[in-house]
Amino acid sequence: MEFLNFLLILWAAWLLWRRPEHERFAFRLLVISCVLMALLFLIGTHGSLVPGLNL
Amino acid sequence: MALSEDRLRAILAWVVIVLLGGPITTAVLLGVLNGDSPCILCWAERTGMILIALVGLFVIRYGPRPRYLGMAVLLGLWGTFMAIRHSSLHLARDVGQGFSTTILGVHTYVWAWVIYATVLLAIGVLLLFVRRLAPEEGIREPGRAGRFATGLFIVVVAANALQAFASTGPPPYIGQGDPVRLSLNPRHWVWSLEELQPPRISLRGAWAIPAPDPGTADPDPAHGPLADLPTLPVSGWERIGVPLEGHLSGLARDSATGRYLAVTDRWGVYLLDGTLSHVVHRVVLDPGFSVDLTPLAGAAFLGGDTVGILCTNKSYALLMPDPQAQERAEWRHFLSTDGQMKELGLGRFQTVRAHQMYVMSLAFDPSARELVTLSVPNPRHRQLVVSRFARRDMVLSSEFRPSLAVGLTLAGPGRGLADYLVTGATVADGRLYAVSAAYSTLLVLDLQRREVVAAYALPGLAHPVGLAARGPELLVAQADGRIAVVERPEP
């Protein structure tokens, strides 16, 4: 999924560079990529969302 | 000093170049040259940095629109959280222990913390000098630095995509918690979904440990995990004849002087005479400073005049009667005092097998000069662990999970010593006696053989909290201040 996320990011960057009139779509790609990144991190911390230390 | 939009975009282009050319390119090079392969958390942290750089490209192309700034701050905050959460897995390990690559002696997940904090700092500084935000329209020419930043971005992200393909695979495969070194040989690629198993999500995970509550335990010995236990009848009842601050939560007896030590769940410590009806010394500990003191759960005489007090969280206090105690000096230790006690020290017992488990009992083994605690089970960790601490330095000297001696049988499958909730313990004649509030049972342990050699049902108890030896007798103290007297068995 990390590979897919980098493809989304590349897509957004290409839009900024070559199709800047599609700002809204590029920004949506950015948001989707952020959500995917956060989701993968939460999957990686399965079991405890906050640090495993005394809070 | 105000910053024009063009100037801001030029500065931001260089910030993006530094971010891409510094930590993100270094991460790729570590993989190609050093075989370093990110774990699933590292991938997310690296992706977050790339996304911040992408937001920078948005600003370069469209000006500083509010939603870009909002997204940059959110990414900076989330990245800081990720770095702290990731680092917390390893920060508390022993010296020199960590995970994977270090740069200048610091592991990469800690560097992520520094980088995200620097990003937030840079955003804050730039915002200080921005003259005005950009309207929601208009496309800007990126300029020379902006074009270079965009080109570099595409090259660096493409390199990351290639590494991600080799290291984590195409969808639906995801990053791994414990990856192998990076290889360009497809035969060595590991594509895995192991991080999806098990898919449980929790706020505190293994640290969600509820405080023990013996009051809810089943007191019926017939429901206990050990089958066909002999009964140990109560031969008499006594009671503590003085008012206590809070409920009784532990009891000990000094065989040399006949005095008793009683502690309460409101941090009261009482040194009583041999009749249990006269307070010799009294203090109420201050639970809030230096070392967190949860409700007191155990007490023991440690030889001489020193007494040890144990809290449910394994914090302890060492006290000693002292007629010359200076009230002014002890004010910082005690909420109230009779003026003749002093604190020798506070500390925290560190355990290994009983980690993340509370305790509710304390005993002192005079022959080994060791303090003994027994863990109480919780939903995350169901085991009975006996931990021994050297009196000399109060450090763990041994731990074991007791086994059952021949002749003791479990009442059924799935039952075990972890079903007991030990709330009182004492050592006498080389044996460790422990009373369980769950199933009102007395366990007798051989400390040398590390096994439970006998167990007895104690019907008629209500919320036992302490255990003390008095010659051939055992005194089982209850939370209500009553004390059941039983004959001390000799298995």
Coordinates of N, CA and C in Angstrom, one line a residue, chain B residues 353-436:
Chain B
R353 N 8.8 -10.4 34.9 CA 7.6 -11.3 34.6 C 6.4 -10.6 35.1
A354 N 6.5 -9.9 36.2 CA 5.3 -9.2 36.8 C 5.1 -7.8 36.2
H355 N 5.8 -7.5 35.1 CA 5.6 -6.2 34.5 C 4.2 -6.0 34.1
Q356 N 3.7 -4.7 34.2 CA 2.3 -4.4 33.9 C 1.3 -5.2 34.7
M357 N 1.7 -5.6 35.9 CA 0.8 -6.2 36.9 C 0.8 -5.5 38.2
Y358 N -0.3 -5.4 38.9 CA -0.3 -4.8 40.2 C 0.0 -5.8 41.2
V359 N 0.3 -5.4 42.4 CA 0.5 -6.3 43.6 C -0.3 -5.8 44.7
M360 N -0.7 -6.8 45.6 CA -1.5 -6.4 46.8 C -0.9 -7.1 48.0
S361 N 0.3 -7.5 48.0 CA 0.9 -8.1 49.2 C 2.4 -7.9 49.3
L362 N 2.9 -7.9 50.5 CA 4.3 -7.8 50.7 C 4.7 -8.7 51.9
A363 N 5.8 -9.4 51.7 CA 6.3 -10.2 52.8 C 7.8 -10.0 52.9
F364 N 8.4 -10.4 54.0 CA 9.9 -10.3 54.1 C 10.4 -11.6 54.5
D365 N 11.4 -12.1 53.8 CA 12.1 -13.4 54.1 C 13.4 -13.1 54.8
P366 N 13.4 -13.2 56.1 CA 14.5 -12.8 56.9 C 15.8 -13.7 56.6
S367 N 15.6 -14.9 56.3 CA 16.8 -15.7 56.0 C 17.5 -15.3 54.8
A368 N 16.8 -14.9 53.7 CA 17.4 -14.4 52.5 C 17.6 -12.9 52.5
R369 N 17.0 -12.3 53.4 CA 16.9 -10.8 53.5 C 16.4 -10.3 52.2
E370 N 15.2 -10.8 51.8 CA 14.6 -10.4 50.6 C 13.1 -10.0 50.8
L371 N 12.6 -9.0 50.1 CA 11.2 -8.7 50.1 C 10.5 -9.5 49.0
V372 N 9.3 -9.9 49.3 CA 8.6 -10.8 48.4 C 7.2 -10.2 48.1
T373 N 6.9 -10.1 46.8 CA 5.6 -9.7 46.3 C 5.0 -10.8 45.4
L374 N 3.7 -10.8 45.4 CA 3.0 -11.7 44.5 C 2.0 -10.9 43.6
S375 N 2.1 -11.1 42.3 CA 1.3 -10.3 41.4 C -0.2 -10.7 41.4
V376 N -1.0 -9.8 41.1 CA -2.5 -10.1 40.9 C -2.8 -10.1 39.4
P377 N -3.6 -11.0 39.0 CA -3.9 -11.1 37.5 C -4.7 -9.9 37.1
N378 N -4.6 -9.7 35.8 CA -5.5 -8.7 35.1 C -5.9 -9.2 33.8
P379 N -6.9 -8.5 33.1 CA -7.3 -9.1 31.8 C -6.2 -9.3 30.8
R380 N -5.2 -8.5 30.9 CA -4.1 -8.6 29.9 C -3.0 -9.6 30.3
H381 N -2.8 -9.8 31.5 CA -1.8 -10.7 32.0 C -2.3 -11.6 33.1
R382 N -2.6 -12.8 32.8 CA -3.2 -13.7 33.7 C -2.1 -14.7 34.2
Q383 N -1.4 -14.3 35.2 CA -0.4 -15.2 35.8 C -0.1 -14.8 37.2
L384 N 0.4 -15.7 38.0 CA 0.8 -15.5 39.4 C 2.3 -15.5 39.4
V385 N 2.9 -14.4 39.7 CA 4.4 -14.2 39.7 C 4.8 -13.9 41.1
V386 N 5.8 -14.6 41.6 CA 6.4 -14.3 42.8 C 7.7 -13.6 42.5
S387 N 7.9 -12.4 43.0 CA 9.1 -11.5 42.8 C 9.8 -11.3 44.1
R388 N 11.1 -11.4 44.0 CA 11.9 -11.3 45.3 C 12.9 -10.1 45.0
F389 N 13.0 -9.3 46.0 CA 13.9 -8.1 45.9 C 14.9 -8.1 47.1
A390 N 16.2 -7.9 46.8 CA 17.2 -7.8 47.8 C 17.0 -6.6 48.7
R391 N 17.0 -6.8 50.0 CA 16.8 -5.7 50.9 C 18.0 -4.7 50.8
R392 N 19.2 -5.2 50.4 CA 20.4 -4.4 50.4 C 20.2 -3.2 49.4
D393 N 19.7 -3.5 48.2 CA 19.5 -2.5 47.2 C 18.1 -2.3 46.6
M394 N 17.2 -3.1 47.1 CA 15.8 -3.1 46.7 C 15.6 -3.4 45.2
V395 N 16.5 -4.2 44.7 CA 16.5 -4.5 43.2 C 16.1 -6.0 43.1
L396 N 15.4 -6.3 42.0 CA 14.9 -7.6 41.8 C 16.0 -8.6 41.8
S397 N 15.9 -9.7 42.6 CA 16.9 -10.7 42.7 C 16.4 -12.0 42.0
S398 N 15.2 -12.3 42.0 CA 14.7 -13.5 41.3 C 13.2 -13.3 41.1
E399 N 12.7 -14.1 40.2 CA 11.2 -14.1 39.9 C 10.9 -15.6 39.5
F400 N 9.7 -16.0 39.8 CA 9.2 -17.3 39.3 C 7.7 -17.4 39.3
R401 N 7.2 -18.2 38.4 CA 5.8 -18.6 38.4 C 5.7 -19.9 39.0
P402 N 5.1 -20.0 40.2 CA 5.1 -21.3 41.0 C 4.4 -22.4 40.2
S403 N 4.9 -23.6 40.4 CA 4.2 -24.7 39.9 C 3.4 -25.4 41.0
L404 N 2.7 -26.4 40.6 CA 1.9 -27.2 41.6 C 2.6 -28.4 42.0
A405 N 2.7 -28.7 43.3 CA 3.3 -29.9 43.8 C 2.4 -31.1 43.6
V406 N 3.0 -32.2 43.6 CA 2.3 -33.5 43.4 C 1.2 -33.6 44.5
G407 N 0.0 -33.9 44.1 CA -1.1 -34.0 45.1 C -2.1 -32.9 44.9
L408 N -1.7 -31.8 44.3 CA -2.6 -30.7 44.1 C -3.1 -30.8 42.6
T409 N -4.4 -30.8 42.5 CA -5.0 -30.9 41.1 C -5.9 -29.7 40.8
L410 N -5.9 -29.4 39.5 CA -6.8 -28.3 39.1 C -8.2 -28.8 39.0
A411 N -9.1 -27.8 39.2 CA -10.6 -28.2 39.2 C -11.1 -28.4 37.8
G412 N -10.4 -28.0 36.8 CA -10.8 -28.2 35.4 C -9.9 -27.5 34.4
P413 N -10.2 -27.7 33.2 CA -9.3 -27.1 32.1 C -9.5 -25.6 32.2
G414 N -8.4 -24.9 31.9 CA -8.5 -23.5 31.9 C -8.3 -22.9 33.2
R415 N -8.2 -23.6 34.3 CA -8.0 -23.1 35.6 C -6.5 -23.1 35.9
G416 N -6.1 -22.3 36.9 CA -4.7 -22.2 37.2 C -4.5 -21.3 38.4
L417 N -3.3 -21.2 38.8 CA -3.0 -20.3 40.0 C -3.3 -18.8 39.7
A418 N -3.3 -18.5 38.4 CA -3.6 -17.1 38.1 C -5.1 -16.7 38.4
D419 N -5.9 -17.7 38.7 CA -7.3 -17.4 39.1 C -7.3 -16.7 40.5
Y420 N -6.2 -16.9 41.3 CA -6.2 -16.4 42.6 C -5.8 -14.9 42.6
L421 N -6.3 -14.2 43.6 CA -6.0 -12.8 43.8 C -5.4 -12.6 45.2
V422 N -4.1 -12.7 45.2 CA -3.4 -12.7 46.5 C -3.3 -11.3 47.1
T423 N -3.9 -11.2 48.3 CA -3.9 -9.8 49.0 C -3.1 -9.8 50.3
G424 N -2.5 -10.9 50.7 CA -1.7 -10.9 51.9 C -0.7 -12.0 51.8
A425 N 0.5 -11.7 52.4 CA 1.5 -12.7 52.4 C 2.4 -12.6 53.5
T426 N 3.0 -13.7 54.0 CA 4.0 -13.6 55.0 C 5.0 -14.8 54.9
V427 N 6.2 -14.7 55.4 CA 7.1 -15.8 55.3 C 7.4 -16.3 56.8
A428 N 7.2 -17.5 57.0 CA 7.5 -18.1 58.3 C 8.1 -19.5 58.1
D429 N 9.2 -19.7 58.8 CA 9.9 -21.0 58.8 C 10.2 -21.5 57.3
G430 N 10.6 -20.5 56.5 CA 11.1 -20.8 55.1 C 9.9 -21.0 54.2
R431 N 8.7 -20.9 54.6 CA 7.5 -21.0 53.7 C 6.9 -19.7 53.5
L432 N 6.4 -19.5 52.3 CA 5.7 -18.3 51.9 C 4.2 -18.7 52.0
Y433 N 3.5 -18.0 52.9 CA 2.0 -18.2 53.0 C 1.4 -17.0 52.3
A434 N 0.3 -17.3 51.5 CA -0.4 -16.2 50.8 C -1.9 -16.5 50.8
V435 N -2.6 -15.4 51.1 CA -4.0 -15.6 51.2 C -4.6 -14.9 50.0
S436 N -5.6 -15.5 49.4 CA -6.3 -15.0 48.2 C -7.7 -14.5 48.5

